[in-house]
Amino acid sequence: MAEIIDGKALRNKILADLKSEIEKYEKKPFLAVIIVGNDPASKIYVANKKKTALELGFESVVIEMPENVPEIELLKKINELNADKNVNAILVQLPLPPHIDTEKVIESVLPQKDVDCFHPLNTGKIAQNARPFVYPCTPKGIITMLNEYKIPISGKNAVVIGRSNIVGRPLAAMLTNLDATVTICHSKTRNLKEITRNADILISAAGSLGLVSADMVKKGAVVIDVGMNRNENGKLAGDVDFEAVKEAASFITPVPGGVGPMTICTLMTNTYELFKLQNNL
Ligand code: GUN
């Protein structure tokens, strides 16, 4: 029976430490978030980000732009935030509407204020095992959990399901940098089960309800669930069949209460790190 990794408790601990840490500064870290359109999930995520920032005593602003905003207006706003000395961290919530070139938007954020680590300068740094200004929120949150639970990474077989720019790709690169032997699987992967059964650390970031069943998991594996799906009752659920898989795994993250809280927590620690870098603290 697996030990359940408590992302919420770890988040609370890290944020409490962060809150007392920033009390010593007169000036506070400033996170600016841009949201375009009315995607309901994005609206909830953004509201949570702002709430957490304000609870910590950070400065935060959410800039809402309409679904049909011209790309040039969005780029102008990002340039303003880039130039604003008070703003330490910029986050443009994804996905963006189809008329906007997401690549162009990501590249317009100053790498020093790129709190998501989406800019190619920063992702390129990870690919080279060099140092980005900050690491991407979800992958870093996962590594923080593994470290907290003293789960070794070096030399382990890590299998990542999903190759998104937000989670799968950077996470695979970061695990490689930490000396894991990494396999990336995705929707075209053949014999998924054969590969996942070889994983010491199995991370599912596919966004596919119930994708990971118990027969795909090696006994004693560590299972990390990044999925945020709605089940048949409309409840939040992951990619992993939690009840069945927890019998075989040694550690497992629940949904909700696992990776999700760690992502927001890392967004806050990243904002603080950028604040320190920009103020030579
Ligand atoms: N959309 C889904 N996850 C994320 C994230 O971590 N950052 C941003 N900017 N958009 C997202």
XYZ file of C-alpha atoms and ligand atoms in Angstrom:
292
model
C 0.000 0.000 0.000
C 1.484 3.301 -1.115
C 2.292 6.276 1.046
C 0.205 9.204 -0.182
C 2.230 12.275 -1.085
C 0.464 15.248 0.479
C 0.942 18.162 -1.918
C -1.370 20.406 0.065
C 0.553 20.005 3.325
C 3.868 20.593 1.578
C 2.486 23.661 -0.160
C 1.236 25.039 3.163
C 4.631 24.530 4.755
C 6.545 26.169 1.891
C 4.147 29.116 1.667
C 4.230 29.709 5.438
C 8.039 29.854 5.276
C 7.860 32.161 2.268
C 5.395 34.467 4.014
C 7.676 34.985 6.996
C 10.686 35.326 4.690
C 9.192 38.236 2.746
C 8.078 40.072 5.882
C 11.625 41.371 6.178
C 11.376 43.292 2.909
C 9.644 46.619 2.612
C 9.180 46.182 -1.118
C 7.229 43.031 -2.018
C 7.455 40.624 -4.972
C 5.061 41.616 -7.773
C 3.337 39.064 -10.007
C 1.424 40.229 -13.099
C -0.958 37.787 -14.766
C -2.579 38.260 -18.168
C -5.659 36.282 -19.133
C -7.252 36.490 -22.566
C -10.863 35.392 -23.075
C -13.308 33.490 -20.907
C -12.044 29.925 -20.621
C -13.656 28.812 -17.318
C -10.756 26.595 -16.203
C -8.215 29.356 -16.919
C -10.338 31.839 -14.950
C -10.314 29.556 -11.904
C -6.542 28.992 -12.148
C -5.866 32.709 -12.473
C -8.148 33.631 -9.567
C -6.294 31.084 -7.393
C -2.928 32.503 -8.397
C -3.946 36.033 -7.464
C -5.543 34.926 -4.184
C -2.417 33.022 -3.141
C -0.155 35.941 -4.087
C -2.199 38.400 -2.035
C -2.390 36.027 0.959
C 1.404 35.978 0.978
C 1.570 39.750 0.966
C 2.812 39.904 -2.632
C 1.670 42.582 -5.020
C -0.418 41.139 -7.833
C -2.469 42.313 -10.754
C -4.638 40.339 -13.163
C -5.041 41.928 -16.581
C -8.122 40.635 -18.376
C -8.286 41.000 -22.142
C -11.256 40.108 -24.343
C -11.266 36.934 -26.465
C -10.964 39.000 -29.665
C -8.123 41.254 -28.500
C -5.709 41.988 -31.372
C -2.344 40.286 -30.934
C -0.581 43.656 -31.073
C -2.511 44.870 -28.011
C -1.411 41.852 -26.019
C 2.211 42.337 -27.112
C 2.023 46.013 -26.158
C 0.772 45.135 -22.688
C 3.591 42.607 -22.232
C 6.124 45.255 -23.283
C 4.702 47.644 -20.701
C 5.080 45.009 -17.989
C 8.603 44.189 -19.213
C 9.551 47.850 -18.801
C 7.808 48.342 -15.440
C 10.487 48.199 -12.734
C 7.873 47.268 -10.111
C 6.813 44.087 -11.909
C 9.054 41.111 -11.151
C 7.142 38.244 -12.735
C 4.900 37.975 -15.791
C 2.554 35.090 -16.511
C 0.414 34.857 -19.643
C -2.221 32.220 -19.000
C -2.414 29.547 -21.723
C -4.132 28.533 -23.916
C -4.530 31.713 -25.965
C -7.243 32.126 -28.620
C -6.317 30.707 -32.055
C -5.820 34.110 -33.752
C -2.910 34.840 -31.420
C 0.558 33.424 -32.129
C 1.419 31.804 -28.793
C 5.072 31.384 -29.745
C 5.405 35.106 -30.423
C 3.741 35.943 -27.108
C 5.994 33.611 -25.120
C 9.068 35.091 -26.798
C 7.946 38.632 -26.000
C 8.163 38.115 -22.229
C 11.502 39.282 -20.859
C 13.388 36.075 -19.889
C 14.270 37.668 -16.513
C 10.533 38.016 -15.735
C 9.458 34.684 -17.281
C 7.965 33.126 -14.144
C 6.652 30.085 -16.094
C 10.018 29.290 -17.715
C 8.345 29.165 -21.131
C 10.741 31.483 -23.016
C 13.077 29.521 -25.328
C 16.098 31.110 -23.671
C 15.023 29.563 -20.382
C 13.831 26.218 -21.779
C 17.052 26.079 -23.820
C 19.015 26.509 -20.610
C 17.244 23.487 -19.128
C 17.959 21.499 -22.287
C 21.658 22.337 -21.865
C 21.664 21.550 -18.138
C 22.439 25.211 -17.509
C 20.467 27.525 -15.191
C 17.260 29.224 -16.336
C 16.164 32.270 -14.301
C 13.569 29.981 -12.689
C 12.369 26.438 -13.407
C 8.867 25.691 -14.756
C 6.219 25.512 -12.041
C 4.676 22.056 -12.424
C 7.928 20.140 -13.105
C 9.704 21.950 -10.283
C 6.773 21.288 -7.938
C 7.057 17.579 -8.743
C 10.819 17.484 -8.108
C 10.233 19.361 -4.823
C 7.764 16.641 -3.754
C 10.180 13.832 -4.673
C 12.935 15.539 -2.683
C 10.664 16.146 0.326
C 9.757 12.443 0.457
C 13.446 11.499 -0.027
C 12.668 9.597 -3.217
C 15.920 9.010 -5.107
C 16.042 10.093 -8.763
C 19.633 9.413 -9.857
C 19.951 6.170 -11.811
C 16.194 5.467 -11.694
C 14.020 4.696 -14.694
C 11.621 7.614 -15.036
C 8.768 7.390 -17.523
C 6.910 10.591 -18.416
C 3.587 10.262 -20.239
C 2.955 13.504 -22.124
C 5.225 15.807 -24.126
C 3.654 19.227 -23.577
C 5.842 22.305 -23.317
C 4.304 23.038 -19.912
C 4.981 19.690 -18.220
C 6.267 16.657 -20.141
C 9.177 18.106 -22.104
C 10.757 20.278 -19.381
C 10.160 17.624 -16.728
C 11.909 14.976 -18.843
C 14.874 17.326 -19.325
C 15.034 18.144 -15.608
C 14.918 14.458 -14.628
C 17.691 13.768 -17.162
C 19.745 16.539 -15.543
C 19.171 14.803 -12.200
C 20.654 11.592 -13.687
C 17.456 9.607 -14.191
C 17.112 7.407 -17.283
C 14.114 9.034 -18.920
C 11.564 7.768 -21.428
C 8.887 10.074 -22.846
C 5.636 8.451 -23.960
C 2.747 10.089 -25.809
C -0.378 9.371 -27.802
C 1.557 7.609 -30.604
C 3.579 5.406 -28.254
C 3.225 1.688 -28.940
C 3.088 -0.818 -26.103
C 2.678 1.866 -23.459
C 2.168 -0.738 -20.747
C 5.496 -2.459 -21.474
C 7.300 0.831 -21.036
C 5.439 2.046 -17.955
C 5.944 -1.312 -16.218
C 9.652 -0.593 -16.325
C 9.284 2.731 -14.496
C 10.662 3.299 -11.013
C 9.089 6.752 -11.230
C 5.986 7.032 -13.412
C 4.612 10.500 -14.140
C 1.399 10.886 -16.091
C 0.749 14.289 -17.649
C -1.492 13.096 -20.447
C -4.784 14.652 -19.379
C -6.619 11.384 -19.946
C -9.013 10.141 -17.270
C -8.058 6.717 -15.922
C -5.224 6.204 -18.439
C -2.906 4.585 -15.895
C -4.328 1.299 -14.625
C -2.808 -0.994 -11.994
C -1.414 -3.435 -14.577
C 0.743 -0.620 -16.011
C 2.582 -0.032 -12.735
C 5.548 -1.980 -11.376
C 5.312 -3.020 -7.736
C 6.962 -0.362 -5.568
C 6.937 2.346 -8.240
C 6.466 6.028 -7.409
C 3.415 7.360 -9.261
C 2.887 11.079 -9.877
C -0.427 12.181 -11.380
C -0.478 15.525 -13.208
C -3.895 14.902 -14.788
C -6.712 17.392 -14.144
C -9.788 15.750 -15.622
C -13.478 15.678 -14.779
C -14.876 12.235 -14.041
C -18.387 10.982 -14.859
C -19.708 12.740 -11.705
C -18.128 16.042 -12.700
C -15.475 15.709 -9.970
C -11.802 16.552 -10.471
C -9.808 13.364 -11.158
C -6.372 12.472 -12.446
C -4.937 10.205 -15.138
C -4.292 7.438 -12.624
C -6.773 4.870 -11.326
C -5.858 5.928 -7.792
C -7.669 3.241 -5.779
C -6.186 0.347 -7.773
C -2.723 1.798 -8.350
C -2.136 2.732 -4.708
C -2.068 -0.981 -3.858
C 1.015 -1.543 -6.046
C 2.883 1.771 -5.743
C 5.273 2.794 -2.963
C 4.288 6.477 -3.218
C 1.393 8.106 -5.050
C -0.025 11.618 -5.470
C -3.790 12.140 -5.188
C -5.918 14.390 -7.426
C -6.895 16.816 -6.028
C -4.289 17.545 -3.365
C -1.110 16.392 -5.070
C 0.602 18.146 -7.963
C -1.947 21.000 -8.295
C -1.170 22.765 -4.994
C 2.558 22.386 -5.694
C 2.247 24.183 -9.032
C 0.792 27.339 -7.487
C 3.253 27.123 -4.610
C 6.147 27.033 -7.076
C 4.717 29.989 -8.968
C 5.023 31.954 -5.726
C 8.564 30.784 -4.919
C 9.521 31.578 -8.538
C 8.076 35.099 -8.202
C 10.137 35.546 -5.051
C 13.299 34.271 -6.767
C 12.836 36.702 -9.674
C 12.231 39.520 -7.172
C 15.507 38.696 -5.436
C 17.444 38.442 -8.698
C 16.120 41.779 -9.922
C 16.904 43.511 -6.647
C 20.300 41.849 -6.099
C 19.058 40.315 -2.835
N -2.067 26.829 -18.520
C -2.050 25.615 -17.899
N -1.002 25.542 -17.054
C -0.350 26.707 -17.146
C 0.819 27.220 -16.510
O 1.495 26.574 -15.691
N 1.170 28.489 -16.867
C 0.465 29.207 -17.777
N 0.909 30.421 -18.079
N -0.617 28.756 -18.388
C -1.012 27.512 -18.060
